[in-house]
Amino acid sequence: MIRRRIALSVFFPCLLLLTVAPTVSAAPTTTDLEYRILGWINQARVERQLQPLRADSRVWDLAGARAAVMASRNILSHTVAGVVGSQMSSRGITWYGWGDAIAYNNAGRGTYATAELFAQWKGSQPHWDLLMSPSFNYIGIGESYQTSNGRTYGDVVLLEGPDRSPPGAAMVSVARSGNDVTWRWRGWDTALQTRTAGVATYEVQYRVDSGTFRTVASRTVATRRMGLHRSAGHWYGVRVRAKDGASNVGAWSSELRIWVP
């Protein structure tokens, strides 16, 4: 017979007052099993026309630490695990609201216990409503195993916070008319359930042949650039990266080059 228990808590600024959280031990590293739970949660969210929750490494570490504390003390308790809001604040995480779901089972260690944790949360309407909430945009998931009795403890921490997902940018086309060249690009920002910042500006870099890239625009909203009267017999390349409204900067795009004969 599998023994299991679950519990949840949720906070938005108008509902509760915070207390100082106890110190917790260092979080274990994330695992494929924890990401498997994230996949199941997000699959269900997409089926409900909700945006997937995005993994936040800081929140992931916090969830792992909370699960480890409960496992080390062999107690399923929000009090034992600590106050999520206080813990996030102490880690420098800006938040506007949070939710927390905890559970344990003695289904063993590994895949079966992970699936059982998800089944426990899905089988409880309050927990499932929390995981399917339209109020959160980031998530962290932790698991920890108690060897003395074979229990696996799980913790899901949900966060509504500022957009911290970097935007993307890609070169779209390059065309030449005589010695005049025009490059075009596009950008996008990761869609969050709430507070998607959106692409704000682009940084554009340019080079000749295999020379050093130099910045030719640092905060442009344009999605094209013209190079007039390029000298013949050279390659000309452009790459871009995007910055969103929350100041997240994305990776450089691939360079798009053209030969001017």
PDB file of C-alpha atoms in Angstrom:
ATOM      1  CA  MET A   1       0.000   0.000   0.000  1.00  0.00           C
ATOM      2  CA  ILE A   2       1.382   3.373  -1.027  1.00  0.00           C
ATOM      3  CA  ARG A   3       1.252   6.061   1.617  1.00  0.00           C
ATOM      4  CA  ARG A   4       1.054   9.622   0.447  1.00  0.00           C
ATOM      5  CA  ARG A   5       0.178  13.125   1.576  1.00  0.00           C
ATOM      6  CA  ILE A   6      -0.145  16.489  -0.140  1.00  0.00           C
ATOM      7  CA  ALA A   7      -0.603  20.110   0.894  1.00  0.00           C
ATOM      8  CA  LEU A   8      -0.525  23.538  -0.710  1.00  0.00           C
ATOM      9  CA  SER A   9      -0.268  27.224   0.074  1.00  0.00           C
ATOM     10  CA  VAL A  10      -0.675  30.316  -2.058  1.00  0.00           C
ATOM     11  CA  PHE A  11       0.161  33.977  -1.585  1.00  0.00           C
ATOM     12  CA  PHE A  12      -0.804  37.208  -3.251  1.00  0.00           C
ATOM     13  CA  PRO A  13      -0.051  40.522  -1.541  1.00  0.00           C
ATOM     14  CA  CYS A  14      -3.644  41.182  -0.543  1.00  0.00           C
ATOM     15  CA  LEU A  15      -4.071  37.843   1.262  1.00  0.00           C
ATOM     16  CA  LEU A  16      -1.334  37.220   3.824  1.00  0.00           C
ATOM     17  CA  LEU A  17       1.404  38.798   5.909  1.00  0.00           C
ATOM     18  CA  LEU A  18       4.864  37.302   5.616  1.00  0.00           C
ATOM     19  CA  THR A  19       7.006  35.866   8.361  1.00  0.00           C
ATOM     20  CA  VAL A  20      10.758  35.304   8.283  1.00  0.00           C
ATOM     21  CA  ALA A  21      11.611  31.924   6.797  1.00  0.00           C
ATOM     22  CA  PRO A  22      14.025  29.494   8.440  1.00  0.00           C
ATOM     23  CA  THR A  23      17.379  28.798   6.848  1.00  0.00           C
ATOM     24  CA  VAL A  24      17.399  25.849   4.459  1.00  0.00           C
ATOM     25  CA  SER A  25      20.188  23.666   3.186  1.00  0.00           C
ATOM     26  CA  ALA A  26      21.692  23.927  -0.279  1.00  0.00           C
ATOM     27  CA  ALA A  27      19.441  22.676  -3.055  1.00  0.00           C
ATOM     28  CA  PRO A  28      20.261  19.543  -4.984  1.00  0.00           C
ATOM     29  CA  THR A  29      20.840  19.875  -8.682  1.00  0.00           C
ATOM     30  CA  THR A  30      17.861  19.612 -11.017  1.00  0.00           C
ATOM     31  CA  THR A  31      17.082  16.230 -12.509  1.00  0.00           C
ATOM     32  CA  ASP A  32      15.396  14.811 -15.556  1.00  0.00           C
ATOM     33  CA  LEU A  33      12.675  13.480 -13.269  1.00  0.00           C
ATOM     34  CA  GLU A  34      11.765  16.956 -12.070  1.00  0.00           C
ATOM     35  CA  TYR A  35      11.697  18.231 -15.646  1.00  0.00           C
ATOM     36  CA  ARG A  36       9.395  15.338 -16.491  1.00  0.00           C
ATOM     37  CA  ILE A  37       6.865  16.752 -14.025  1.00  0.00           C
ATOM     38  CA  LEU A  38       7.246  20.163 -15.665  1.00  0.00           C
ATOM     39  CA  GLY A  39       6.516  18.586 -19.037  1.00  0.00           C
ATOM     40  CA  TRP A  40       3.324  16.986 -17.751  1.00  0.00           C
ATOM     41  CA  ILE A  41       2.172  20.222 -16.136  1.00  0.00           C
ATOM     42  CA  ASN A  42       2.836  22.264 -19.255  1.00  0.00           C
ATOM     43  CA  GLN A  43       1.187  19.745 -21.551  1.00  0.00           C
ATOM     44  CA  ALA A  44      -1.985  20.083 -19.479  1.00  0.00           C
ATOM     45  CA  ARG A  45      -1.700  23.887 -19.486  1.00  0.00           C
ATOM     46  CA  VAL A  46      -1.364  24.044 -23.258  1.00  0.00           C
ATOM     47  CA  GLU A  47      -4.426  21.826 -23.611  1.00  0.00           C
ATOM     48  CA  ARG A  48      -6.308  24.504 -21.631  1.00  0.00           C
ATOM     49  CA  GLN A  49      -4.996  27.320 -23.854  1.00  0.00           C
ATOM     50  CA  LEU A  50      -2.651  28.506 -21.106  1.00  0.00           C
ATOM     51  CA  GLN A  51       0.989  29.429 -21.611  1.00  0.00           C
ATOM     52  CA  PRO A  52       3.581  26.938 -20.345  1.00  0.00           C
ATOM     53  CA  LEU A  53       5.252  27.798 -17.060  1.00  0.00           C
ATOM     54  CA  ARG A  54       8.906  28.663 -17.603  1.00  0.00           C
ATOM     55  CA  ALA A  55      11.646  27.112 -15.491  1.00  0.00           C
ATOM     56  CA  ASP A  56      13.511  29.655 -13.364  1.00  0.00           C
ATOM     57  CA  SER A  57      16.811  28.257 -12.086  1.00  0.00           C
ATOM     58  CA  ARG A  58      16.614  30.340  -8.908  1.00  0.00           C
ATOM     59  CA  VAL A  59      13.119  29.067  -8.095  1.00  0.00           C
ATOM     60  CA  TRP A  60      14.174  25.547  -9.100  1.00  0.00           C
ATOM     61  CA  ASP A  61      17.000  25.668  -6.571  1.00  0.00           C
ATOM     62  CA  LEU A  62      14.581  26.926  -3.917  1.00  0.00           C
ATOM     63  CA  ALA A  63      12.095  24.106  -4.571  1.00  0.00           C
ATOM     64  CA  GLY A  64      14.927  21.578  -4.328  1.00  0.00           C
ATOM     65  CA  ALA A  65      16.084  23.061  -1.038  1.00  0.00           C
ATOM     66  CA  ARG A  66      12.574  22.951   0.395  1.00  0.00           C
ATOM     67  CA  ALA A  67      12.091  19.321  -0.626  1.00  0.00           C
ATOM     68  CA  ALA A  68      15.477  18.446   0.886  1.00  0.00           C
ATOM     69  CA  VAL A  69      14.594  20.075   4.218  1.00  0.00           C
ATOM     70  CA  MET A  70      11.320  18.156   4.463  1.00  0.00           C
ATOM     71  CA  ALA A  71      13.055  14.907   3.549  1.00  0.00           C
ATOM     72  CA  SER A  72      15.875  15.468   6.048  1.00  0.00           C
ATOM     73  CA  ARG A  73      13.344  16.010   8.840  1.00  0.00           C
ATOM     74  CA  ASN A  74      10.902  13.438   7.442  1.00  0.00           C
ATOM     75  CA  ILE A  75       8.001  15.912   7.811  1.00  0.00           C
ATOM     76  CA  LEU A  76       5.626  17.171   5.130  1.00  0.00           C
ATOM     77  CA  SER A  77       5.013  20.731   6.234  1.00  0.00           C
ATOM     78  CA  HIS A  78       4.965  24.213   4.716  1.00  0.00           C
ATOM     79  CA  THR A  79       6.136  25.474   8.094  1.00  0.00           C
ATOM     80  CA  VAL A  80       9.130  23.147   8.106  1.00  0.00           C
ATOM     81  CA  ALA A  81       9.956  23.989   4.498  1.00  0.00           C
ATOM     82  CA  GLY A  82       9.686  27.730   5.201  1.00  0.00           C
ATOM     83  CA  VAL A  83       7.794  30.727   3.860  1.00  0.00           C
ATOM     84  CA  VAL A  84       8.261  30.854   0.098  1.00  0.00           C
ATOM     85  CA  GLY A  85       7.952  34.625  -0.205  1.00  0.00           C
ATOM     86  CA  SER A  86      10.586  35.297   2.419  1.00  0.00           C
ATOM     87  CA  GLN A  87      12.892  32.714   0.916  1.00  0.00           C
ATOM     88  CA  MET A  88      12.572  34.222  -2.546  1.00  0.00           C
ATOM     89  CA  SER A  89      13.197  37.717  -1.227  1.00  0.00           C
ATOM     90  CA  SER A  90      16.321  36.546   0.611  1.00  0.00           C
ATOM     91  CA  ARG A  91      17.589  35.102  -2.675  1.00  0.00           C
ATOM     92  CA  GLY A  92      17.020  38.372  -4.500  1.00  0.00           C
ATOM     93  CA  ILE A  93      14.014  37.096  -6.478  1.00  0.00           C
ATOM     94  CA  THR A  94      11.429  39.767  -7.272  1.00  0.00           C
ATOM     95  CA  TRP A  95       7.928  38.407  -6.912  1.00  0.00           C
ATOM     96  CA  TYR A  96       4.334  39.623  -7.003  1.00  0.00           C
ATOM     97  CA  GLY A  97       2.674  36.390  -5.941  1.00  0.00           C
ATOM     98  CA  TRP A  98       3.536  32.772  -5.284  1.00  0.00           C
ATOM     99  CA  GLY A  99       2.030  29.337  -4.857  1.00  0.00           C
ATOM    100  CA  ASP A 100       3.430  26.156  -3.347  1.00  0.00           C
ATOM    101  CA  ALA A 101       2.380  22.510  -3.565  1.00  0.00           C
ATOM    102  CA  ILE A 102       4.072  19.801  -1.520  1.00  0.00           C
ATOM    103  CA  ALA A 103       3.628  16.042  -1.323  1.00  0.00           C
ATOM    104  CA  TYR A 104       5.305  12.788  -0.395  1.00  0.00           C
ATOM    105  CA  ASN A 105       4.812   9.137  -1.234  1.00  0.00           C
ATOM    106  CA  ASN A 106       6.619   5.895  -0.561  1.00  0.00           C
ATOM    107  CA  ALA A 107       6.389   4.634  -4.123  1.00  0.00           C
ATOM    108  CA  GLY A 108      10.125   4.117  -4.186  1.00  0.00           C
ATOM    109  CA  ARG A 109      12.755   6.222  -5.806  1.00  0.00           C
ATOM    110  CA  GLY A 110      12.886   7.464  -9.375  1.00  0.00           C
ATOM    111  CA  THR A 111      10.397   7.352 -12.215  1.00  0.00           C
ATOM    112  CA  TYR A 112       7.528   5.691 -10.366  1.00  0.00           C
ATOM    113  CA  ALA A 113       7.703   8.034  -7.386  1.00  0.00           C
ATOM    114  CA  THR A 114       7.885  11.025  -9.745  1.00  0.00           C
ATOM    115  CA  ALA A 115       4.787   9.886 -11.624  1.00  0.00           C
ATOM    116  CA  GLU A 116       3.031   9.305  -8.312  1.00  0.00           C
ATOM    117  CA  LEU A 117       3.826  12.842  -7.112  1.00  0.00           C
ATOM    118  CA  PHE A 118       2.295  14.268 -10.274  1.00  0.00           C
ATOM    119  CA  ALA A 119      -0.741  11.988  -9.926  1.00  0.00           C
ATOM    120  CA  GLN A 120      -1.230  13.177  -6.342  1.00  0.00           C
ATOM    121  CA  TRP A 121      -1.258  16.838  -7.358  1.00  0.00           C
ATOM    122  CA  LYS A 122      -3.447  16.176 -10.383  1.00  0.00           C
ATOM    123  CA  GLY A 123      -5.880  14.140  -8.309  1.00  0.00           C
ATOM    124  CA  SER A 124      -6.449  16.977  -5.830  1.00  0.00           C
ATOM    125  CA  GLN A 125      -8.641  19.741  -7.251  1.00  0.00           C
ATOM    126  CA  PRO A 126      -7.085  22.577  -5.180  1.00  0.00           C
ATOM    127  CA  HIS A 127      -3.581  21.481  -6.193  1.00  0.00           C
ATOM    128  CA  TRP A 128      -4.546  21.044  -9.819  1.00  0.00           C
ATOM    129  CA  ASP A 129      -6.229  24.466  -9.879  1.00  0.00           C
ATOM    130  CA  LEU A 130      -2.986  25.925  -8.534  1.00  0.00           C
ATOM    131  CA  LEU A 131      -0.861  24.257 -11.239  1.00  0.00           C
ATOM    132  CA  MET A 132      -3.323  25.360 -13.932  1.00  0.00           C
ATOM    133  CA  SER A 133      -3.609  28.904 -12.565  1.00  0.00           C
ATOM    134  CA  PRO A 134      -3.405  31.821 -15.042  1.00  0.00           C
ATOM    135  CA  SER A 135      -1.694  33.901 -12.351  1.00  0.00           C
ATOM    136  CA  PHE A 136       1.865  32.511 -12.539  1.00  0.00           C
ATOM    137  CA  ASN A 137       4.624  32.648 -15.139  1.00  0.00           C
ATOM    138  CA  TYR A 138       7.623  30.779 -13.637  1.00  0.00           C
ATOM    139  CA  ILE A 139       8.108  27.523 -11.767  1.00  0.00           C
ATOM    140  CA  GLY A 140      10.604  25.481  -9.786  1.00  0.00           C
ATOM    141  CA  ILE A 141      10.280  21.776  -8.921  1.00  0.00           C
ATOM    142  CA  GLY A 142      12.229  19.799  -6.345  1.00  0.00           C
ATOM    143  CA  GLU A 143      12.384  16.166  -5.258  1.00  0.00           C
ATOM    144  CA  SER A 144      14.272  14.624  -2.370  1.00  0.00           C
ATOM    145  CA  TYR A 145      14.438  11.027  -1.153  1.00  0.00           C
ATOM    146  CA  GLN A 146      14.431   9.926   2.474  1.00  0.00           C
ATOM    147  CA  THR A 147      16.378   6.677   2.648  1.00  0.00           C
ATOM    148  CA  SER A 148      15.198   5.700   6.144  1.00  0.00           C
ATOM    149  CA  ASN A 149      11.629   5.025   5.063  1.00  0.00           C
ATOM    150  CA  GLY A 150      11.689   5.210   1.273  1.00  0.00           C
ATOM    151  CA  ARG A 151       9.695   8.400   0.990  1.00  0.00           C
ATOM    152  CA  THR A 152      10.082  10.801  -1.913  1.00  0.00           C
ATOM    153  CA  TYR A 153       9.209  14.400  -1.061  1.00  0.00           C
ATOM    154  CA  GLY A 154       8.204  16.830  -3.776  1.00  0.00           C
ATOM    155  CA  ASP A 155       7.746  20.585  -3.898  1.00  0.00           C
ATOM    156  CA  VAL A 156       6.408  22.790  -6.690  1.00  0.00           C
ATOM    157  CA  VAL A 157       7.008  26.527  -6.262  1.00  0.00           C
ATOM    158  CA  LEU A 158       5.053  28.823  -8.563  1.00  0.00           C
ATOM    159  CA  LEU A 159       5.978  32.448  -9.093  1.00  0.00           C
ATOM    160  CA  GLU A 160       4.524  35.521 -10.692  1.00  0.00           C
ATOM    161  CA  GLY A 161       7.466  37.786 -11.305  1.00  0.00           C
ATOM    162  CA  PRO A 162       9.016  40.084 -13.892  1.00  0.00           C
ATOM    163  CA  ASP A 163       9.878  38.715 -17.303  1.00  0.00           C
ATOM    164  CA  ARG A 164      13.404  37.269 -17.092  1.00  0.00           C
ATOM    165  CA  SER A 165      13.316  35.156 -20.267  1.00  0.00           C
ATOM    166  CA  PRO A 166      15.663  36.540 -22.943  1.00  0.00           C
ATOM    167  CA  PRO A 167      14.172  37.464 -26.319  1.00  0.00           C
ATOM    168  CA  GLY A 168      15.318  36.002 -29.598  1.00  0.00           C
ATOM    169  CA  ALA A 169      16.347  37.487 -32.932  1.00  0.00           C
ATOM    170  CA  ALA A 170      17.072  36.054 -36.346  1.00  0.00           C
ATOM    171  CA  MET A 171      18.266  37.395 -39.664  1.00  0.00           C
ATOM    172  CA  VAL A 172      15.545  37.020 -42.281  1.00  0.00           C
ATOM    173  CA  SER A 173      16.992  38.094 -45.609  1.00  0.00           C
ATOM    174  CA  VAL A 174      19.726  39.962 -47.406  1.00  0.00           C
ATOM    175  CA  ALA A 175      19.439  41.417 -50.891  1.00  0.00           C
ATOM    176  CA  ARG A 176      21.785  43.293 -53.194  1.00  0.00           C
ATOM    177  CA  SER A 177      21.042  45.888 -55.848  1.00  0.00           C
ATOM    178  CA  GLY A 178      24.291  46.764 -57.507  1.00  0.00           C
ATOM    179  CA  ASN A 179      26.614  47.735 -54.655  1.00  0.00           C
ATOM    180  CA  ASP A 180      23.767  48.524 -52.252  1.00  0.00           C
ATOM    181  CA  VAL A 181      22.845  45.849 -49.690  1.00  0.00           C
ATOM    182  CA  THR A 182      19.768  45.539 -47.450  1.00  0.00           C
ATOM    183  CA  TRP A 183      19.486  43.200 -44.475  1.00  0.00           C
ATOM    184  CA  ARG A 184      16.254  42.384 -42.652  1.00  0.00           C
ATOM    185  CA  TRP A 185      15.680  40.644 -39.320  1.00  0.00           C
ATOM    186  CA  ARG A 186      12.945  39.799 -36.861  1.00  0.00           C
ATOM    187  CA  GLY A 187      12.641  39.370 -33.107  1.00  0.00           C
ATOM    188  CA  TRP A 188      10.369  37.679 -30.615  1.00  0.00           C
ATOM    189  CA  ASP A 189       9.965  37.425 -26.868  1.00  0.00           C
ATOM    190  CA  THR A 190       9.150  34.240 -24.983  1.00  0.00           C
ATOM    191  CA  ALA A 191       5.412  34.195 -24.324  1.00  0.00           C
ATOM    192  CA  LEU A 192       4.657  34.080 -20.599  1.00  0.00           C
ATOM    193  CA  GLN A 193       1.308  33.583 -18.912  1.00  0.00           C
ATOM    194  CA  THR A 194       1.691  37.057 -17.408  1.00  0.00           C
ATOM    195  CA  ARG A 195       4.033  40.049 -17.801  1.00  0.00           C
ATOM    196  CA  THR A 196       5.627  39.239 -21.145  1.00  0.00           C
ATOM    197  CA  ALA A 197       7.834  42.281 -21.696  1.00  0.00           C
ATOM    198  CA  GLY A 198       8.045  42.148 -25.500  1.00  0.00           C
ATOM    199  CA  VAL A 199      10.959  43.060 -27.761  1.00  0.00           C
ATOM    200  CA  ALA A 200      11.987  46.683 -27.216  1.00  0.00           C
ATOM    201  CA  THR A 201      15.160  47.280 -29.250  1.00  0.00           C
ATOM    202  CA  TYR A 202      17.885  45.613 -31.277  1.00  0.00           C
ATOM    203  CA  GLU A 203      21.654  45.797 -31.286  1.00  0.00           C
ATOM    204  CA  VAL A 204      23.129  45.449 -34.775  1.00  0.00           C
ATOM    205  CA  GLN A 205      26.700  44.471 -35.637  1.00  0.00           C
ATOM    206  CA  TYR A 206      28.391  44.542 -39.015  1.00  0.00           C
ATOM    207  CA  ARG A 207      31.660  43.301 -40.460  1.00  0.00           C
ATOM    208  CA  VAL A 208      33.571  43.052 -43.700  1.00  0.00           C
ATOM    209  CA  ASP A 209      34.951  39.666 -44.770  1.00  0.00           C
ATOM    210  CA  SER A 210      36.217  37.907 -41.608  1.00  0.00           C
ATOM    211  CA  GLY A 211      37.018  41.080 -39.720  1.00  0.00           C
ATOM    212  CA  THR A 212      35.894  42.094 -36.265  1.00  0.00           C
ATOM    213  CA  PHE A 213      32.241  42.820 -35.714  1.00  0.00           C
ATOM    214  CA  ARG A 214      31.502  46.435 -34.848  1.00  0.00           C
ATOM    215  CA  THR A 215      28.277  47.806 -33.439  1.00  0.00           C
ATOM    216  CA  VAL A 216      26.441  50.042 -35.897  1.00  0.00           C
ATOM    217  CA  ALA A 217      23.209  50.403 -33.884  1.00  0.00           C
ATOM    218  CA  SER A 218      22.803  49.763 -30.171  1.00  0.00           C
ATOM    219  CA  ARG A 219      19.163  50.633 -29.428  1.00  0.00           C
ATOM    220  CA  THR A 220      17.309  50.608 -32.711  1.00  0.00           C
ATOM    221  CA  VAL A 221      13.682  49.618 -33.253  1.00  0.00           C
ATOM    222  CA  ALA A 222      14.290  49.121 -36.971  1.00  0.00           C
ATOM    223  CA  THR A 223      14.189  45.656 -38.511  1.00  0.00           C
ATOM    224  CA  ARG A 224      16.326  46.451 -41.535  1.00  0.00           C
ATOM    225  CA  ARG A 225      19.640  48.066 -42.392  1.00  0.00           C
ATOM    226  CA  MET A 226      20.991  49.319 -45.679  1.00  0.00           C
ATOM    227  CA  GLY A 227      24.636  49.402 -46.700  1.00  0.00           C
ATOM    228  CA  LEU A 228      25.058  51.751 -49.622  1.00  0.00           C
ATOM    229  CA  HIS A 229      27.928  51.807 -52.116  1.00  0.00           C
ATOM    230  CA  ARG A 230      29.751  48.779 -50.742  1.00  0.00           C
ATOM    231  CA  SER A 231      33.186  48.212 -52.222  1.00  0.00           C
ATOM    232  CA  ALA A 232      33.356  45.349 -54.700  1.00  0.00           C
ATOM    233  CA  GLY A 233      35.201  42.132 -53.966  1.00  0.00           C
ATOM    234  CA  HIS A 234      34.189  41.650 -50.322  1.00  0.00           C
ATOM    235  CA  TRP A 235      31.828  39.729 -48.084  1.00  0.00           C
ATOM    236  CA  TYR A 236      29.542  41.840 -45.874  1.00  0.00           C
ATOM    237  CA  GLY A 237      27.793  40.402 -42.819  1.00  0.00           C
ATOM    238  CA  VAL A 238      25.274  41.503 -40.195  1.00  0.00           C
ATOM    239  CA  ARG A 239      24.091  39.910 -36.977  1.00  0.00           C
ATOM    240  CA  VAL A 240      21.582  41.143 -34.384  1.00  0.00           C
ATOM    241  CA  ARG A 241      20.372  40.500 -30.878  1.00  0.00           C
ATOM    242  CA  ALA A 242      17.216  41.690 -29.140  1.00  0.00           C
ATOM    243  CA  LYS A 243      16.556  43.374 -25.812  1.00  0.00           C
ATOM    244  CA  ASP A 244      13.113  43.221 -24.237  1.00  0.00           C
ATOM    245  CA  GLY A 245      11.187  45.700 -22.134  1.00  0.00           C
ATOM    246  CA  ALA A 246      12.509  44.129 -18.927  1.00  0.00           C
ATOM    247  CA  SER A 247      16.136  44.602 -20.072  1.00  0.00           C
ATOM    248  CA  ASN A 248      16.734  40.913 -20.825  1.00  0.00           C
ATOM    249  CA  VAL A 249      19.244  40.585 -23.673  1.00  0.00           C
ATOM    250  CA  GLY A 250      19.103  37.649 -26.048  1.00  0.00           C
ATOM    251  CA  ALA A 251      21.847  35.782 -27.866  1.00  0.00           C
ATOM    252  CA  TRP A 252      23.378  36.962 -31.109  1.00  0.00           C
ATOM    253  CA  SER A 253      21.729  35.672 -34.235  1.00  0.00           C
ATOM    254  CA  SER A 254      23.671  33.830 -36.878  1.00  0.00           C
ATOM    255  CA  GLU A 255      25.502  36.139 -39.232  1.00  0.00           C
ATOM    256  CA  LEU A 256      23.933  36.727 -42.662  1.00  0.00           C
ATOM    257  CA  ARG A 257      26.567  37.447 -45.332  1.00  0.00           C
ATOM    258  CA  ILE A 258      26.521  38.512 -48.932  1.00  0.00           C
ATOM    259  CA  TRP A 259      29.217  38.852 -51.582  1.00  0.00           C
ATOM    260  CA  VAL A 260      29.485  42.086 -53.540  1.00  0.00           C
ATOM    261  CA  PRO A 261      31.270  41.216 -56.818  1.00  0.00           C
TER     262      PRO A 261
END
